[in-house]
Short mmCIF file of C-alpha atoms and ligand atoms in Angstrom, two decimals:
data_model
loop_
_atom_site.label_atom_id
_atom_site.label_comp_id
_atom_site.label_asym_id
_atom_site.label_seq_id
_atom_site.Cartn_x
_atom_site.Cartn_y
_atom_site.Cartn_z
CA UNK S 48 122.39 60.97 142.76
CA UNK S 49 120.40 60.82 139.58
CA UNK S 50 116.91 62.22 140.28
CA UNK S 51 114.84 61.62 137.30
CA UNK S 52 111.45 62.09 138.52
CA UNK S 53 109.69 64.73 136.34
CA UNK S 54 107.34 66.08 138.96
CA UNK S 55 108.89 67.52 142.08
CA UNK S 56 106.64 66.74 145.00
CA UNK S 57 106.83 70.44 146.31
CA UNK S 58 104.45 71.28 143.51
CA UNK S 59 102.16 68.32 143.95
CA UNK S 60 100.23 68.71 147.07
CA UNK S 61 98.63 72.10 146.34
CA UNK S 62 97.80 71.19 142.82
CA UNK S 63 96.48 67.77 143.58
CA UNK S 64 94.17 69.23 146.25
CA UNK S 65 92.96 72.16 144.08
CA UNK S 66 92.46 70.23 140.80
CA UNK S 67 91.92 66.66 141.82
CA UNK S 68 89.85 66.55 144.90
CA UNK S 69 86.39 67.92 144.93
CA UNK S 70 84.50 66.19 147.79
CA UNK S 71 83.95 68.77 150.54
CA UNK S 72 84.84 68.00 154.16
CA UNK S 73 85.22 70.02 157.21
CA UNK S 74 88.25 68.00 158.54
CA UNK S 75 91.77 67.95 157.24
CA UNK S 76 93.88 65.06 158.36
CA UNK S 77 97.37 64.31 157.60
CA UNK S 78 97.39 61.02 155.69
CA UNK S 79 100.64 60.79 153.90
CA UNK S 80 104.33 61.26 154.38
CA UNK S 81 107.38 60.49 152.53
CA UNK S 82 109.41 57.67 154.02
CA UNK S 83 112.59 58.62 152.42
CA UNK S 84 112.72 62.02 154.16
CA UNK S 85 110.43 61.24 157.05
CA UNK S 86 108.63 64.46 156.31
CA UNK S 87 105.00 65.04 155.45
CA UNK S 88 104.56 65.46 151.70
CA UNK S 89 100.90 66.32 151.53
CA UNK S 90 97.81 66.70 153.64
CA UNK S 91 94.71 64.99 152.36
CA UNK S 92 91.20 65.06 153.58
CA UNK S 93 90.10 61.84 155.44
CA UNK S 94 86.56 60.98 154.65
CA UNK S 95 84.06 60.93 157.57
CA UNK S 96 81.11 58.42 157.63
CA UNK S 97 79.12 61.30 156.13
CA UNK S 98 81.51 61.76 153.16
CA UNK S 99 81.16 57.98 152.65
CA UNK S 100 77.45 58.25 152.61
CA UNK S 101 77.59 61.03 150.06
CA UNK S 102 79.69 58.86 147.82
CA UNK S 103 77.54 55.74 148.25
CA UNK S 104 74.45 57.78 147.59
CA UNK S 105 75.91 58.97 144.38
CA UNK S 106 76.94 55.47 143.33
CA UNK S 107 73.38 54.24 144.10
CA UNK S 108 71.79 56.95 141.99
CA UNK S 109 74.22 56.40 139.10
CA UNK S 110 73.43 52.62 139.09
CA UNK S 111 69.76 53.32 138.08
CA UNK S 112 70.43 56.41 135.91
CA UNK S 113 69.88 55.69 132.19
CA UNK S 114 73.28 57.29 131.38
CA UNK S 115 74.95 54.13 132.80
CA UNK S 116 72.14 51.54 133.12
CA UNK S 117 71.22 51.85 129.51
CA UNK S 118 74.76 52.25 128.13
CA UNK S 119 75.67 49.42 125.71
CA UNK S 120 78.59 47.18 126.59
CA UNK S 121 80.41 48.63 123.54
CA UNK S 122 80.02 52.20 124.84
CA UNK S 123 81.10 51.23 128.30
CA UNK S 124 84.08 49.64 126.78
CA UNK S 125 84.87 52.90 124.84
CA UNK S 126 84.79 54.86 128.11
CA UNK S 127 87.15 52.36 129.87
CA UNK S 128 89.52 52.39 126.84
CA UNK S 129 89.50 56.18 126.98
CA UNK S 130 90.41 55.95 130.69
CA UNK S 131 93.24 53.52 130.01
CA UNK S 132 94.58 55.87 127.35
CA UNK S 133 94.52 58.83 129.73
CA UNK S 134 96.36 56.88 132.43
CA UNK S 135 99.04 55.92 129.89
CA UNK S 136 99.32 59.48 128.81
CA UNK S 137 99.91 60.67 132.36
CA UNK S 138 102.17 57.84 133.31
CA UNK S 139 105.16 59.92 134.47
CA UNK S 140 102.91 62.01 136.71
CA UNK S 141 101.28 58.96 138.28
CA UNK S 142 104.50 57.04 138.65
CA UNK S 143 106.04 60.08 140.39
CA UNK S 144 103.25 60.38 142.87
CA UNK S 145 103.41 56.77 143.81
CA UNK S 146 107.15 56.86 144.11
CA UNK S 147 106.72 59.75 146.60
CA UNK S 148 103.85 58.38 148.45
CA UNK S 149 104.72 54.69 148.63
CA UNK S 150 108.51 54.94 148.48
CA UNK S 151 108.90 52.45 145.56
CA UNK S 152 111.56 53.25 142.98
CA UNK S 153 110.23 55.61 140.35
CA UNK S 154 111.53 53.33 137.48
CA UNK S 155 109.60 50.44 139.01
CA UNK S 156 106.35 52.46 139.21
CA UNK S 157 106.82 53.71 135.69
CA UNK S 158 107.72 50.43 134.10
CA UNK S 159 105.53 48.01 136.16
CA UNK S 160 102.69 49.62 138.34
CA UNK S 161 101.33 52.08 135.76
CA UNK S 162 101.44 49.76 132.73
CA UNK S 163 99.65 47.10 134.72
CA UNK S 164 97.12 49.73 135.71
CA UNK S 165 96.23 50.96 132.14
CA UNK S 166 96.65 47.38 130.63
CA UNK S 167 94.16 45.91 133.22
CA UNK S 168 91.58 48.62 132.54
CA UNK S 169 91.99 48.17 128.82
CA UNK S 170 91.76 44.33 129.10
CA UNK S 171 88.41 44.75 130.88
CA UNK S 172 87.23 47.27 128.49
CA UNK S 173 87.32 44.48 125.97
CA UNK S 174 85.09 42.45 128.20
CA UNK S 175 82.31 44.94 128.34
CA UNK S 176 80.47 43.69 125.29
CA UNK S 177 81.20 40.03 125.97
CA UNK S 178 79.56 39.56 129.40
CA UNK S 179 76.46 37.50 128.43
CA UNK S 180 74.35 34.50 129.47
CA UNK S 181 73.30 31.24 128.15
CA UNK S 182 70.23 29.49 126.70
CA UNK S 183 69.48 26.20 128.38
CA UNK S 184 67.10 23.61 126.88
CA UNK S 185 64.92 21.95 129.55
CA UNK S 186 61.81 20.31 128.25
CA UNK S 187 59.94 20.47 124.95
CA UNK S 188 57.46 22.97 126.34
CA UNK S 189 60.03 25.10 128.27
CA UNK S 190 63.44 26.50 128.10
CA UNK S 191 65.50 28.96 130.21
CA UNK S 192 68.00 31.60 129.64
CA UNK S 193 70.41 33.37 131.95
CA UNK S 194 71.80 36.81 131.87
CA UNK S 195 74.66 38.33 133.84
CA UNK S 196 73.60 41.21 135.83
CA UNK S 197 75.68 43.79 137.74
CA UNK S 198 75.69 43.28 141.57
CA UNK S 199 74.98 46.88 142.27
CA UNK S 200 76.94 49.37 144.36
CA UNK S 201 80.39 47.95 145.02
CA UNK S 202 82.69 49.05 147.85
CA UNK S 203 86.34 48.54 147.08
CA UNK S 204 88.98 48.79 149.74
CA UNK S 205 92.62 48.61 148.64
CA UNK S 206 96.03 48.58 150.23
CA UNK S 207 99.03 50.66 149.77
CA UNK S 208 101.62 48.28 148.22
CA UNK S 209 100.42 48.86 144.66
CA UNK S 210 98.23 51.89 144.94
CA UNK S 211 97.10 52.24 141.29
CA UNK S 212 97.21 48.68 140.01
CA UNK S 213 95.16 47.47 143.08
CA UNK S 214 92.53 50.09 142.06
CA UNK S 215 92.66 48.85 138.40
CA UNK S 216 92.20 45.14 139.38
CA UNK S 217 89.09 46.11 141.10
CA UNK S 218 87.70 48.90 138.89
CA UNK S 219 88.19 46.95 135.67
CA UNK S 220 85.86 44.07 136.26
CA UNK S 221 83.36 46.06 138.28
CA UNK S 222 82.81 48.55 135.36
CA UNK S 223 82.89 45.77 132.73
CA UNK S 224 79.96 44.24 134.42
CA UNK S 225 78.10 47.59 134.85
CA UNK S 226 78.36 48.08 138.54
CA UNK S 227 78.93 51.48 140.22
CA UNK S 228 81.77 51.95 142.59
CA UNK S 229 83.09 53.57 145.81
CA UNK S 230 86.71 52.91 146.19
CA UNK S 231 88.73 53.71 149.23
CA UNK S 232 92.57 53.95 148.93
CA UNK S 233 94.77 53.11 151.82
CA UNK S 234 95.48 55.97 154.23
CA UNK S 235 99.29 55.55 153.55
CA UNK S 236 98.96 56.11 149.80
CA UNK S 237 95.88 58.47 149.07
CA UNK S 238 97.47 60.61 146.36
CA UNK S 239 97.39 58.81 142.90
CA UNK S 240 93.68 58.00 143.08
CA UNK S 241 93.00 61.77 143.27
CA UNK S 242 94.46 62.14 139.87
CA UNK S 243 92.78 59.01 138.71
CA UNK S 244 89.45 60.61 139.73
CA UNK S 245 90.23 63.51 137.46
CA UNK S 246 91.12 61.19 134.56
CA UNK S 247 87.81 59.39 135.07
CA UNK S 248 85.97 62.75 134.74
CA UNK S 249 88.01 63.52 131.64
CA UNK S 250 87.16 60.10 130.14
CA UNK S 251 83.52 61.17 130.33
CA UNK S 252 82.07 58.60 132.75
CA UNK S 253 78.58 59.61 133.92
CA UNK S 254 78.71 61.25 137.39
CA UNK S 255 78.51 58.89 140.32
CA UNK S 256 79.58 55.80 138.51
CA UNK S 257 83.10 55.96 140.05
CA UNK S 258 83.64 57.71 143.52
CA UNK S 259 86.98 57.80 145.22
CA UNK S 260 87.32 58.43 149.00
CA UNK S 261 90.35 58.66 151.13
CA UNK S 262 90.41 57.86 154.77
CA UNK S 263 91.20 55.54 157.53
CA UNK S 264 90.02 52.01 157.72
CA UNK S 265 88.18 52.16 161.07
CA UNK S 266 86.21 55.22 160.17
CA UNK S 267 85.69 55.52 156.38
CA UNK S 268 86.43 51.89 155.64
CA UNK S 269 84.00 50.43 158.11
CA UNK S 270 81.30 53.01 157.24
CA UNK S 271 81.64 51.86 153.61
CA UNK S 272 81.37 48.17 154.46
CA UNK S 273 78.36 48.64 156.65
CA UNK S 274 76.47 51.04 154.36
CA UNK S 275 72.92 49.64 153.61
CA UNK S 276 73.16 50.75 149.99
CA UNK S 277 76.38 48.79 149.37
CA UNK S 278 75.75 45.44 147.74
CA UNK S 279 79.25 44.08 147.58
CA UNK S 280 82.63 44.62 149.27
CA UNK S 281 85.83 43.83 147.48
CA UNK S 282 88.92 44.03 149.79
CA UNK S 283 92.70 43.51 149.56
CA UNK S 284 94.78 43.76 152.70
CA UNK S 285 95.47 41.92 155.94
CA UNK S 286 93.79 38.75 156.95
CA UNK S 287 92.75 40.31 160.29
CA UNK S 288 90.93 43.19 158.62
CA UNK S 289 89.44 40.82 156.09
CA UNK S 290 87.89 38.76 158.98
CA UNK S 291 86.49 41.91 160.47
CA UNK S 292 85.09 43.06 157.06
CA UNK S 293 83.44 39.67 156.61
CA UNK S 294 81.82 40.00 159.96
CA UNK S 295 80.51 43.44 159.21
CA UNK S 296 79.31 42.51 155.73
CA UNK S 297 77.52 39.40 157.26
CA UNK S 298 75.03 41.71 158.98
CA UNK S 299 73.28 42.35 155.64
CA UNK S 300 74.69 39.30 153.74
CA UNK S 301 76.76 41.48 151.37
CA UNK S 302 78.51 39.62 148.62
CA UNK S 303 82.33 39.70 149.30
CA UNK S 304 85.62 39.09 147.60
CA UNK S 305 88.78 39.07 149.82
CA UNK S 306 92.41 39.01 148.94
CA UNK S 307 94.50 38.74 151.97
CA UNK S 308 97.80 37.77 153.41
CA UNK S 309 100.18 35.02 152.58
CA UNK S 310 103.36 33.17 153.54
CA UNK S 311 104.05 31.63 150.15
CA UNK S 312 106.62 28.80 149.83
CA UNK S 313 109.36 28.61 147.20
CA UNK S 314 110.48 25.09 146.92
CA UNK S 315 113.77 24.35 145.23
CA UNK S 316 114.54 20.88 144.37
CA UNK S 317 118.09 19.25 143.80
CA UNK S 318 117.52 19.21 140.10
CA UNK S 319 116.71 22.85 139.73
CA UNK S 320 118.57 25.32 137.53
CA UNK S 321 120.35 26.94 140.41
CA UNK S 322 121.15 30.25 138.82
CA UNK S 323 117.47 30.76 137.90
CA UNK S 324 116.10 29.51 141.19
CA UNK S 325 118.29 32.12 143.04
CA UNK S 326 117.38 34.85 140.70
CA UNK S 327 113.58 34.22 141.12
CA UNK S 328 113.85 33.42 144.81
CA UNK S 329 115.45 36.89 145.26
CA UNK S 330 112.85 38.77 143.29
CA UNK S 331 110.12 36.67 144.91
CA UNK S 332 110.82 38.32 148.31
CA UNK S 333 112.97 41.34 147.87
CA UNK S 334 111.09 43.23 145.05
CA UNK S 335 108.72 46.00 146.02
CA UNK S 336 110.49 46.26 149.32
CA UNK S 337 109.10 42.84 150.18
CA UNK S 338 105.65 44.39 150.41
CA UNK S 339 103.87 41.77 148.22
CA UNK S 340 100.95 39.61 149.25
CA UNK S 341 102.34 36.77 147.11
CA UNK S 342 105.89 37.14 148.30
CA UNK S 343 107.70 33.78 148.49
CA UNK S 344 108.76 34.49 151.91
CA UNK S 345 109.55 30.81 152.95
CA UNK S 346 112.30 29.28 150.90
CA UNK S 347 112.61 25.52 151.18
CA UNK S 348 115.79 24.04 149.45
CA UNK S 349 116.56 20.37 149.01
CA UNK S 350 119.48 19.27 151.03
CA UNK S 351 122.08 18.50 148.36
CA UNK S 352 122.11 22.08 147.01
CA UNK S 353 121.29 23.86 150.23
CA UNK S 354 124.71 25.25 150.86
CA UNK S 355 125.34 26.36 147.32
CA UNK S 356 121.89 27.90 147.18
CA UNK S 357 122.57 29.85 150.39
CA UNK S 358 125.86 31.29 149.17
CA UNK S 359 124.51 32.24 145.82
CA UNK S 360 121.42 33.74 147.43
CA UNK S 361 123.70 35.95 149.73
CA UNK S 362 125.49 36.99 146.72
CA UNK S 363 122.38 37.90 144.85
CA UNK S 364 121.14 40.09 147.84
CA UNK S 365 124.53 41.78 148.05
CA UNK S 366 124.70 42.56 144.27
CA UNK S 367 121.10 43.17 143.30
CA UNK S 368 119.20 44.65 146.35
CA UNK S 369 120.72 48.08 146.12
CA UNK S 370 119.01 50.20 148.66
CA UNK S 371 118.57 53.93 147.95
CA UNK S 372 116.52 56.88 147.05
CA UNK S 373 113.45 56.15 144.99
CA UNK S 374 114.61 58.61 142.39
CA UNK S 375 118.02 57.11 141.85
CA UNK S 376 117.79 54.93 138.66
CA UNK S 377 120.10 52.35 140.25
CA UNK S 378 117.83 51.89 143.24
CA UNK S 379 116.40 48.29 143.66
CA UNK S 380 114.89 48.80 147.15
CA UNK S 381 113.27 52.06 148.51
CA UNK S 382 112.00 52.74 152.05
CA UNK S 383 109.29 50.72 153.60
CA UNK S 384 105.86 52.37 153.13
CA UNK S 385 105.43 53.67 156.81
CA UNK S 386 107.07 53.94 160.15
CA UNK S 387 104.49 51.29 161.28
CA UNK S 388 105.63 48.76 158.66
CA UNK S 389 109.27 49.61 159.31
CA UNK S 390 108.80 48.92 163.03
CA UNK S 391 106.81 45.79 162.49
CA UNK S 392 109.62 44.28 160.28
CA UNK S 393 112.27 45.22 162.79
CA UNK S 394 110.15 43.67 165.54
CA UNK S 395 110.12 40.31 163.53
CA UNK S 396 113.99 40.46 163.23
CA UNK S 397 113.97 40.51 167.10
CA UNK S 398 111.39 37.83 167.27
CA UNK S 399 113.48 35.59 164.96
CA UNK S 400 116.62 36.08 167.09
CA UNK S 401 114.63 35.36 170.31
CA UNK S 402 113.24 32.31 168.83
CA UNK S 403 116.71 31.12 168.23
CA UNK S 404 116.94 31.39 164.41
CA UNK S 405 120.25 32.40 162.83
CA UNK S 406 120.22 35.97 161.33
CA UNK S 407 122.35 35.26 158.32
CA UNK S 408 122.34 38.89 156.87
CA UNK S 409 120.54 42.12 157.09
CA UNK S 410 117.80 43.10 159.64
CA UNK S 411 119.36 46.49 160.23
CA UNK S 412 117.94 50.02 159.77
CA UNK S 413 119.56 51.85 156.93
CA UNK S 414 119.48 55.67 156.26
CA UNK S 415 120.33 58.39 153.83
CA UNK S 416 121.62 61.42 155.68
CA UNK S 417 120.25 60.05 158.83
CA UNK S 418 116.72 59.70 157.33
CA UNK S 419 114.48 57.12 155.84
CA UNK S 420 112.69 53.91 156.92
CA UNK S 421 114.96 51.59 154.96
CA UNK S 422 115.88 48.00 156.14
CA UNK S 423 118.71 45.91 154.80
CA UNK S 424 117.48 42.75 153.14
CA UNK S 425 117.04 40.09 155.90
CA UNK S 426 117.79 36.45 155.64
CA UNK S 427 117.16 33.89 158.44
CA UNK S 428 118.38 30.45 158.49
CA UNK S 429 118.14 27.51 161.01
CA UNK S 430 114.45 28.28 161.28
CA UNK S 431 112.13 25.74 162.83
CA UNK S 432 108.64 25.33 161.21
CA UNK S 433 107.09 26.26 164.55
CA UNK S 434 108.63 29.68 164.74
CA UNK S 435 106.66 32.81 164.22
CA UNK S 436 109.02 34.04 161.61
CA UNK S 437 108.31 30.97 159.48
CA UNK S 438 104.51 31.15 159.97
CA UNK S 439 103.54 34.76 160.08
CA UNK S 440 103.45 37.32 157.26
CA UNK S 441 106.16 39.94 157.85
CA UNK S 442 105.63 42.05 154.72
CA UNK S 443 109.12 43.24 154.13
CA UNK S 444 112.46 42.26 152.63
CA UNK S 445 112.60 39.32 155.11
CA UNK S 446 112.98 35.64 154.08
CA UNK S 447 113.53 32.37 155.90
CA UNK S 448 115.56 29.67 154.18
CA UNK S 449 115.34 25.99 155.39
CA UNK S 450 116.28 22.61 153.91
CA UNK S 451 114.23 19.46 153.20
CA UNK S 452 114.99 15.95 152.09
CA UNK S 453 112.26 14.38 150.15
CA UNK S 454 109.39 15.55 147.83
CA UNK S 455 106.74 14.36 150.41
CA UNK S 456 108.50 16.40 153.15
CA UNK S 457 108.52 19.49 150.82
CA UNK S 458 104.90 19.18 150.08
CA UNK S 459 103.83 18.72 153.60
CA UNK S 460 105.81 21.57 154.92
CA UNK S 461 104.88 23.87 152.11
CA UNK S 462 101.18 23.14 152.91
CA UNK S 463 101.78 23.64 156.61
CA UNK S 464 100.42 27.13 156.73
CA UNK S 465 97.07 28.75 157.41
CA UNK S 466 97.60 30.72 154.23
CA UNK S 467 97.51 29.61 150.59
CA UNK S 468 98.16 32.36 148.16
CA UNK S 469 101.08 31.60 145.86
CA UNK S 470 103.67 28.85 145.66
CA UNK S 471 106.72 28.55 143.59
CA UNK S 472 108.54 25.40 142.42
CA UNK S 473 111.97 25.04 140.92
CA UNK S 474 112.73 21.72 139.24
CA UNK S 475 113.75 20.51 135.69
CA UNK S 476 111.52 17.35 136.26
CA UNK S 477 108.15 17.89 134.49
CA UNK S 478 106.33 15.21 136.27
CA UNK S 479 107.46 16.44 139.63
CA UNK S 480 106.33 19.93 138.79
CA UNK S 481 102.85 18.84 137.72
CA UNK S 482 102.53 16.54 140.88
CA UNK S 483 103.58 19.27 143.09
CA UNK S 484 101.44 21.95 141.32
CA UNK S 485 98.36 19.72 141.77
CA UNK S 486 98.80 19.03 145.38
CA UNK S 487 100.20 22.35 146.80
CA UNK S 488 97.51 24.37 148.66
CA UNK S 489 97.50 27.66 147.04
CA UNK S 490 95.59 29.72 144.53
CA UNK S 491 98.58 30.21 142.17
CA UNK S 492 101.62 28.20 141.42
CA UNK S 493 104.76 29.30 139.69
CA UNK S 494 106.91 26.68 138.00
CA UNK S 495 110.54 27.88 137.61
CA UNK S 496 109.47 31.47 138.30
CA UNK S 497 107.99 33.59 141.12
CA UNK S 498 105.41 36.47 141.18
CA UNK S 499 104.15 36.08 137.60
CA UNK S 500 101.05 38.01 137.56
CA UNK S 501 99.04 38.75 134.40
CA UNK S 502 95.74 40.55 134.02
CA UNK S 503 94.48 37.68 131.80
CA UNK S 504 95.04 35.01 134.49
CA UNK S 505 92.93 34.56 137.71
CA UNK S 506 94.60 35.64 140.98
CA UNK S 507 93.50 34.81 144.45
CA UNK S 508 93.98 32.49 147.39
CA UNK S 509 92.80 29.37 149.24
CA UNK S 510 92.65 28.85 153.03
CA UNK S 511 93.09 32.19 154.94
CA UNK S 512 94.51 33.88 151.90
CA UNK S 513 91.08 34.96 150.57
CA UNK S 514 87.75 34.24 149.01
CA UNK S 515 87.06 34.68 145.18
CA UNK S 516 89.27 35.47 142.21
CA UNK S 517 90.39 38.75 140.56
CA UNK S 518 91.72 39.27 137.04
CA UNK S 519 91.03 37.27 133.98
CA UNK S 520 87.50 36.08 132.86
CA UNK S 521 87.15 34.67 136.49
CA UNK S 522 87.32 38.30 137.70
CA UNK S 523 83.95 38.94 136.05
CA UNK S 524 82.24 36.41 138.27
CA UNK S 525 82.99 38.44 141.29
CA UNK S 526 81.20 41.47 139.82
CA UNK S 527 78.14 39.86 138.22
CA UNK S 528 75.26 37.68 139.24
CA UNK S 529 73.36 35.30 137.15
CA UNK S 530 69.64 35.69 136.61
CA UNK S 531 67.77 32.65 135.40
CA UNK S 532 64.54 33.15 133.33
CA UNK S 533 62.27 30.24 132.80
CA UNK S 534 60.03 30.42 129.78
CA UNK S 535 56.89 28.32 129.35
CA UNK S 536 55.69 27.77 125.73
CA UNK S 537 53.28 25.01 126.51
CA UNK S 538 50.00 24.76 128.33
CA UNK S 539 50.48 21.73 130.62
CA UNK S 540 50.96 22.00 134.26
P1 LIG R 845 94.88 46.65 156.52
O1 LIG R 845 94.32 45.41 155.98
O2 LIG R 845 94.53 47.10 157.87
O3 LIG R 845 94.49 47.83 155.45
C1 LIG R 845 94.19 47.59 154.09
C2 LIG R 845 93.04 48.46 153.72
O4 LIG R 845 91.98 48.13 154.58
C3 LIG R 845 93.27 49.97 153.94
O5 LIG R 845 92.60 50.69 152.95
C4 LIG R 845 92.67 50.30 155.27
O6 LIG R 845 92.28 51.65 155.36
C5 LIG R 845 91.47 49.36 155.25
N1 LIG R 845 90.82 48.99 156.55
C6 LIG R 845 91.58 48.78 157.71
N2 LIG R 845 90.81 48.54 158.75
C7 LIG R 845 89.44 48.60 158.24
C8 LIG R 845 88.16 48.38 158.69
N3 LIG R 845 88.06 48.09 160.03
N4 LIG R 845 87.22 48.42 157.86
C9 LIG R 845 87.31 48.75 156.63
N5 LIG R 845 88.45 48.91 156.06
C10 LIG R 845 89.65 48.83 156.76
O7 LIG R 845 96.39 46.49 156.39
P2 LIG R 845 97.65 47.51 157.10
O8 LIG R 845 97.24 47.81 158.40
O9 LIG R 845 97.94 48.50 156.15
O10 LIG R 845 98.89 46.50 157.05
C11 LIG R 845 98.97 45.48 158.02
C12 LIG R 845 99.45 44.14 157.44
O11 LIG R 845 98.53 43.70 156.53
C13 LIG R 845 100.78 44.28 156.64
O12 LIG R 845 101.89 44.18 157.45
C14 LIG R 845 100.72 43.00 155.72
O13 LIG R 845 101.10 41.89 156.49
C15 LIG R 845 99.20 43.02 155.47
N6 LIG R 845 98.82 43.66 154.15
C16 LIG R 845 98.60 42.76 153.12
C17 LIG R 845 98.35 43.28 151.88
C18 LIG R 845 98.01 42.31 150.70
O14 LIG R 845 98.34 42.73 149.56
N7 LIG R 845 97.47 41.20 150.95
C19 LIG R 845 98.52 44.66 151.64
C20 LIG R 845 98.71 45.50 152.80
C21 LIG R 845 98.86 44.93 154.02
MG1 LIG R 846 95.48 47.83 159.64
#
């Protein structure tokens, strides 16, 4: 095995805790384990409601402090660029931590997660001096102007599937608009934000502008959402938790942005480039251990090419989806993030079989030296649209493949979901692609691709996949509010 991670985990826990975690707490709770070895890798403090209060108070104070409030957009941008540079400089360390903590292959963390993190921060650094309002002419005696103001103290709650890039997606626009932040990482992946916290200090942000807490959702997360000094909540995670957060936030009418689950369709038409369709369908569900909110987890293939698609898809799974240790350079699929997720995916394998679908391949536990929460890539066929495995988010290397006859049928079945995050289309017919793209109920559409995601392009869902947009210029709207100022230059009533 080629172990190429430069930072052995044996050295990380102590040093992370000594150097990178300064919030005091009386309680120590085990928050993280390595799901390759099934052994704990570090013990991290879980914040109590009181720790959350300390962080929110700090953010609230920083919001009004001249060192942040009066900082020009240009200088805010400089701080953010510095932070992006520091993240880039420490990329091997950060990628190592996320490989240990999340189980994703090190090479993926290094080549995808970390660049996405510093590129997103850098992109929003560029927006800092471009967030401005409008002048609106009204009547000869009057005019109005608008300005974009920060929302205030922002609570950000992120999941474990992309620990650092999820943080960057939320921190970038929040800082660009001049907010202050308390961010809670997921309890499964608490480590890399501890280092990020140190880099924030090194970059020279005024104290209290950015605050990181670790902890469990029910305690730290809900204390954060309900805190009276929090003005906005931005959340990524499950639809069930999002609904709960929305209810809690409603009590004081907090502004919210939610990015939740999905059951995104991949529609492959008879005229598709089959090789490409197979390649992207595979990536769309099997990358990141299938733990992607936009995973194209329902593949719908037109009848004429259904059989050839199936055999090529099976072949792609067998050749590309190499399961292994996250440090092995040839590994495509590491362990699932936690025992809970592993159990959940296997329970859906059982559900699919009980429902009468055909388990074409995979669905089995897989181990290295008897250890690790790996699951062989799972493909179900003969799936009815009413089945739970077709309707519910599994969040693993788990896909259903069904066939359809007409474009109308494809559209209505693709839209037959409570979710609407992403949708992929494979066709060489331009008009069909545009027709489908317009009618499909999703926040994002990929034509002849899957999982394209770019910090310059808005990201978010419709229906029960979320509220609001992240990334791109649209991401700024989630973190600023418009003030309208009416000016009267005349003397008539
Ligand atoms: P979750 O939605 O419960 O957790 C996500 C974040 O929310 C974590 O930081 C967690 O601590 C926090 N949280 C949980 N309960 C909370 C509460 N009551 N108040 C405030 N914050 C709270 O997701 P979980 O349990 O990790 O995974 C369950 C399922 O959710 C997965 O199987 C998957 O289907 C889905 N999921 C979707 C993600 C996405 O990217 N849309 C990411 C992670 C999970
Ligand atoms: Mg949960």
